[in-house]
Structure formats: structure tokens, C-alpha cells
Amino acid sequence: MSAVTATLATWARRTRSSFAPLAWLPSRPAPLRDAVAEAVAENGLVYRLKRWPDLPSAARTADVLRLLSVMSHRPVNRRWMLSYSRLDAEHVDALLRRLVDRGDVDVIDASGFPVQA
């Protein structure tokens, strides 16, 4: 029985050490204050999804749905959308225009918030 325990312990040490670099990947969402600081640096506007929009079938792509999913959980700015989604500026602007016109997003002017260091 001790051979089994020793084998499992060795395997666990190897597995933990080989996956250790993956533990700190930058896939975690940025805190709200970082989004606010980025928005102030750009144009001061952040967008948060109020309700899921009714999109035409051509606009229901994985990239758009992924972006809307993030927007439903936290506010993001245009620069973040361009940096972290696979959409180009033209598609991001068209999507934002559509969402704002239909009232599906809250547009927050973050320039009034204090930027924390």
C-alpha cells in the first residue's frame, strides 16, 4: 500500500509543478477600477449590457456573443473590446451603435469617477 501512496504522491508533485505556470494566466477579468482607468484614458465611456439584445443572424457570431457575455458581467470600454475580442473597430462601433440605439446597454461616463493608483 505504501508503494501506491508513494506513486500517487510523486505523480501529484509532477502534475502540480507542470501546471504551476498555468495558474497565473491573465485570463481573469480585470477589476472594475482598471476598466474605469482605461475608459478615462480613452474617452470616458464604459458599456454594460442591461439585457440580452435581439441580434440579426449575421451578427450572432461567436466573437460577438463572447463580447456580449463579458459585457453582461462587467462594464467594458471600446479599447478593451478592440484588444480582447477578435472584432475589428468597424464591427465594434456598429455593435455599440446598435446596442445604444436599442437601449440594450448602460453607457457610463467614467470620467467623473476618481482614478485610483
PDB file of C-alpha atoms in Angstrom:
ATOM      1  CA  MET A   1       0.000   0.000   0.000  1.00  0.00           C
ATOM      2  CA  SER A   2       2.850   2.421   0.668  1.00  0.00           C
ATOM      3  CA  ALA A   3       4.106   1.937  -2.901  1.00  0.00           C
ATOM      4  CA  VAL A   4       0.738   3.103  -4.215  1.00  0.00           C
ATOM      5  CA  THR A   5       0.771   6.112  -1.907  1.00  0.00           C
ATOM      6  CA  ALA A   6       4.329   6.985  -2.909  1.00  0.00           C
ATOM      7  CA  THR A   7       3.449   6.671  -6.600  1.00  0.00           C
ATOM      8  CA  LEU A   8       0.394   8.906  -6.193  1.00  0.00           C
ATOM      9  CA  ALA A   9       2.397  11.472  -4.228  1.00  0.00           C
ATOM     10  CA  THR A  10       5.105  11.529  -6.908  1.00  0.00           C
ATOM     11  CA  TRP A  11       2.512  11.894  -9.640  1.00  0.00           C
ATOM     12  CA  ALA A  12       0.801  14.732  -7.749  1.00  0.00           C
ATOM     13  CA  ARG A  13       4.106  16.594  -7.303  1.00  0.00           C
ATOM     14  CA  ARG A  14       4.917  16.271 -11.002  1.00  0.00           C
ATOM     15  CA  THR A  15       1.439  17.293 -12.078  1.00  0.00           C
ATOM     16  CA  ARG A  16       1.322  20.265  -9.761  1.00  0.00           C
ATOM     17  CA  SER A  17       4.720  21.504 -10.839  1.00  0.00           C
ATOM     18  CA  SER A  18       3.982  21.083 -14.552  1.00  0.00           C
ATOM     19  CA  PHE A  19       0.711  23.003 -14.283  1.00  0.00           C
ATOM     20  CA  ALA A  20       2.020  25.678 -11.933  1.00  0.00           C
ATOM     21  CA  PRO A  21       2.848  28.171 -14.727  1.00  0.00           C
ATOM     22  CA  LEU A  22      -0.750  27.956 -15.937  1.00  0.00           C
ATOM     23  CA  ALA A  23      -2.149  29.041 -12.575  1.00  0.00           C
ATOM     24  CA  TRP A  24      -1.420  32.730 -13.226  1.00  0.00           C
ATOM     25  CA  LEU A  25      -2.576  33.173 -16.792  1.00  0.00           C
ATOM     26  CA  PRO A  26      -4.036  36.642 -17.438  1.00  0.00           C
ATOM     27  CA  SER A  27      -7.465  35.201 -18.264  1.00  0.00           C
ATOM     28  CA  ARG A  28      -9.054  36.597 -15.137  1.00  0.00           C
ATOM     29  CA  PRO A  29     -11.233  39.657 -15.713  1.00  0.00           C
ATOM     30  CA  ALA A  30      -9.692  42.962 -14.797  1.00  0.00           C
ATOM     31  CA  PRO A  31     -11.073  44.640 -11.682  1.00  0.00           C
ATOM     32  CA  LEU A  32     -13.616  47.391 -12.209  1.00  0.00           C
ATOM     33  CA  ARG A  33     -11.164  50.145 -11.253  1.00  0.00           C
ATOM     34  CA  ASP A  34      -8.860  49.046 -14.103  1.00  0.00           C
ATOM     35  CA  ALA A  35     -11.742  49.267 -16.567  1.00  0.00           C
ATOM     36  CA  VAL A  36     -12.599  52.706 -15.238  1.00  0.00           C
ATOM     37  CA  ALA A  37      -8.972  53.878 -15.519  1.00  0.00           C
ATOM     38  CA  GLU A  38      -8.770  52.635 -19.125  1.00  0.00           C
ATOM     39  CA  ALA A  39     -12.068  54.297 -20.016  1.00  0.00           C
ATOM     40  CA  VAL A  40     -10.986  57.644 -18.635  1.00  0.00           C
ATOM     41  CA  ALA A  41      -7.779  57.417 -20.653  1.00  0.00           C
ATOM     42  CA  GLU A  42      -9.742  56.805 -23.883  1.00  0.00           C
ATOM     43  CA  ASN A  43     -12.999  58.752 -23.984  1.00  0.00           C
ATOM     44  CA  GLY A  44     -14.522  58.157 -20.578  1.00  0.00           C
ATOM     45  CA  LEU A  45     -17.288  55.789 -21.697  1.00  0.00           C
ATOM     46  CA  VAL A  46     -17.849  52.252 -20.447  1.00  0.00           C
ATOM     47  CA  TYR A  47     -20.636  49.959 -21.585  1.00  0.00           C
ATOM     48  CA  ARG A  48     -22.548  47.364 -19.569  1.00  0.00           C
ATOM     49  CA  LEU A  49     -25.216  45.130 -21.050  1.00  0.00           C
ATOM     50  CA  LYS A  50     -28.654  45.663 -19.462  1.00  0.00           C
ATOM     51  CA  ARG A  51     -30.459  42.906 -21.336  1.00  0.00           C
ATOM     52  CA  TRP A  52     -29.591  40.385 -23.986  1.00  0.00           C
ATOM     53  CA  PRO A  53     -30.130  42.018 -27.401  1.00  0.00           C
ATOM     54  CA  ASP A  54     -32.083  40.579 -30.293  1.00  0.00           C
ATOM     55  CA  LEU A  55     -29.422  40.379 -32.999  1.00  0.00           C
ATOM     56  CA  PRO A  56     -29.830  39.525 -36.673  1.00  0.00           C
ATOM     57  CA  SER A  57     -28.493  36.096 -37.570  1.00  0.00           C
ATOM     58  CA  ALA A  58     -25.493  37.586 -39.396  1.00  0.00           C
ATOM     59  CA  ALA A  59     -24.383  39.309 -36.186  1.00  0.00           C
ATOM     60  CA  ARG A  60     -24.719  36.212 -33.982  1.00  0.00           C
ATOM     61  CA  THR A  61     -21.124  35.094 -34.245  1.00  0.00           C
ATOM     62  CA  ALA A  62     -19.024  33.518 -31.514  1.00  0.00           C
ATOM     63  CA  ASP A  63     -16.937  36.685 -31.184  1.00  0.00           C
ATOM     64  CA  VAL A  64     -19.986  38.915 -30.713  1.00  0.00           C
ATOM     65  CA  LEU A  65     -21.651  36.512 -28.274  1.00  0.00           C
ATOM     66  CA  ARG A  66     -18.423  36.207 -26.282  1.00  0.00           C
ATOM     67  CA  LEU A  67     -18.163  40.002 -26.073  1.00  0.00           C
ATOM     68  CA  LEU A  68     -21.809  40.333 -25.014  1.00  0.00           C
ATOM     69  CA  SER A  69     -21.260  37.707 -22.346  1.00  0.00           C
ATOM     70  CA  VAL A  70     -18.418  39.718 -20.809  1.00  0.00           C
ATOM     71  CA  MET A  71     -20.482  42.914 -21.084  1.00  0.00           C
ATOM     72  CA  SER A  72     -23.317  41.232 -19.170  1.00  0.00           C
ATOM     73  CA  HIS A  73     -20.993  40.638 -16.201  1.00  0.00           C
ATOM     74  CA  ARG A  74     -18.954  43.810 -16.055  1.00  0.00           C
ATOM     75  CA  PRO A  75     -18.588  47.157 -17.805  1.00  0.00           C
ATOM     76  CA  VAL A  76     -16.008  47.377 -20.576  1.00  0.00           C
ATOM     77  CA  ASN A  77     -14.770  50.190 -22.777  1.00  0.00           C
ATOM     78  CA  ARG A  78     -14.171  50.326 -26.513  1.00  0.00           C
ATOM     79  CA  ARG A  79     -10.413  49.895 -26.169  1.00  0.00           C
ATOM     80  CA  TRP A  80     -10.925  46.711 -24.148  1.00  0.00           C
ATOM     81  CA  MET A  81     -13.322  45.416 -26.809  1.00  0.00           C
ATOM     82  CA  LEU A  82     -10.747  46.012 -29.531  1.00  0.00           C
ATOM     83  CA  SER A  83      -7.928  44.474 -27.510  1.00  0.00           C
ATOM     84  CA  TYR A  84      -9.627  41.353 -26.185  1.00  0.00           C
ATOM     85  CA  SER A  85     -12.195  40.463 -28.811  1.00  0.00           C
ATOM     86  CA  ARG A  86     -11.499  39.391 -32.355  1.00  0.00           C
ATOM     87  CA  LEU A  87     -13.720  42.128 -33.750  1.00  0.00           C
ATOM     88  CA  ASP A  88     -12.283  45.000 -35.728  1.00  0.00           C
ATOM     89  CA  ALA A  89     -13.086  48.646 -35.000  1.00  0.00           C
ATOM     90  CA  GLU A  90     -15.835  48.827 -37.625  1.00  0.00           C
ATOM     91  CA  HIS A  91     -17.721  45.856 -36.147  1.00  0.00           C
ATOM     92  CA  VAL A  92     -17.286  47.077 -32.561  1.00  0.00           C
ATOM     93  CA  ASP A  93     -18.600  50.535 -33.463  1.00  0.00           C
ATOM     94  CA  ALA A  94     -21.575  49.091 -35.371  1.00  0.00           C
ATOM     95  CA  LEU A  95     -22.417  46.772 -32.468  1.00  0.00           C
ATOM     96  CA  LEU A  96     -22.167  49.601 -29.927  1.00  0.00           C
ATOM     97  CA  ARG A  97     -24.316  51.860 -32.102  1.00  0.00           C
ATOM     98  CA  ARG A  98     -26.966  49.150 -32.370  1.00  0.00           C
ATOM     99  CA  LEU A  99     -26.908  48.396 -28.634  1.00  0.00           C
ATOM    100  CA  VAL A 100     -27.114  52.075 -27.651  1.00  0.00           C
ATOM    101  CA  ASP A 101     -29.901  52.846 -30.167  1.00  0.00           C
ATOM    102  CA  ARG A 102     -31.997  49.944 -28.886  1.00  0.00           C
ATOM    103  CA  GLY A 103     -31.304  50.733 -25.207  1.00  0.00           C
ATOM    104  CA  ASP A 104     -29.653  47.381 -24.519  1.00  0.00           C
ATOM    105  CA  VAL A 105     -26.610  48.853 -22.738  1.00  0.00           C
ATOM    106  CA  ASP A 106     -25.936  51.279 -19.950  1.00  0.00           C
ATOM    107  CA  VAL A 107     -23.449  53.900 -21.140  1.00  0.00           C
ATOM    108  CA  ILE A 108     -21.469  55.149 -18.166  1.00  0.00           C
ATOM    109  CA  ASP A 109     -19.295  58.248 -18.346  1.00  0.00           C
ATOM    110  CA  ALA A 110     -16.387  57.142 -16.180  1.00  0.00           C
ATOM    111  CA  SER A 111     -14.525  60.433 -16.408  1.00  0.00           C
ATOM    112  CA  GLY A 112     -16.334  61.602 -13.271  1.00  0.00           C
ATOM    113  CA  PHE A 113     -15.003  58.710 -11.198  1.00  0.00           C
ATOM    114  CA  PRO A 114     -11.729  59.148  -9.342  1.00  0.00           C
ATOM    115  CA  VAL A 115      -8.897  57.093 -10.797  1.00  0.00           C
ATOM    116  CA  GLN A 116      -7.113  55.040  -8.155  1.00  0.00           C
ATOM    117  CA  ALA A 117      -3.415  54.323  -8.484  1.00  0.00           C
TER     118      ALA A 117
END
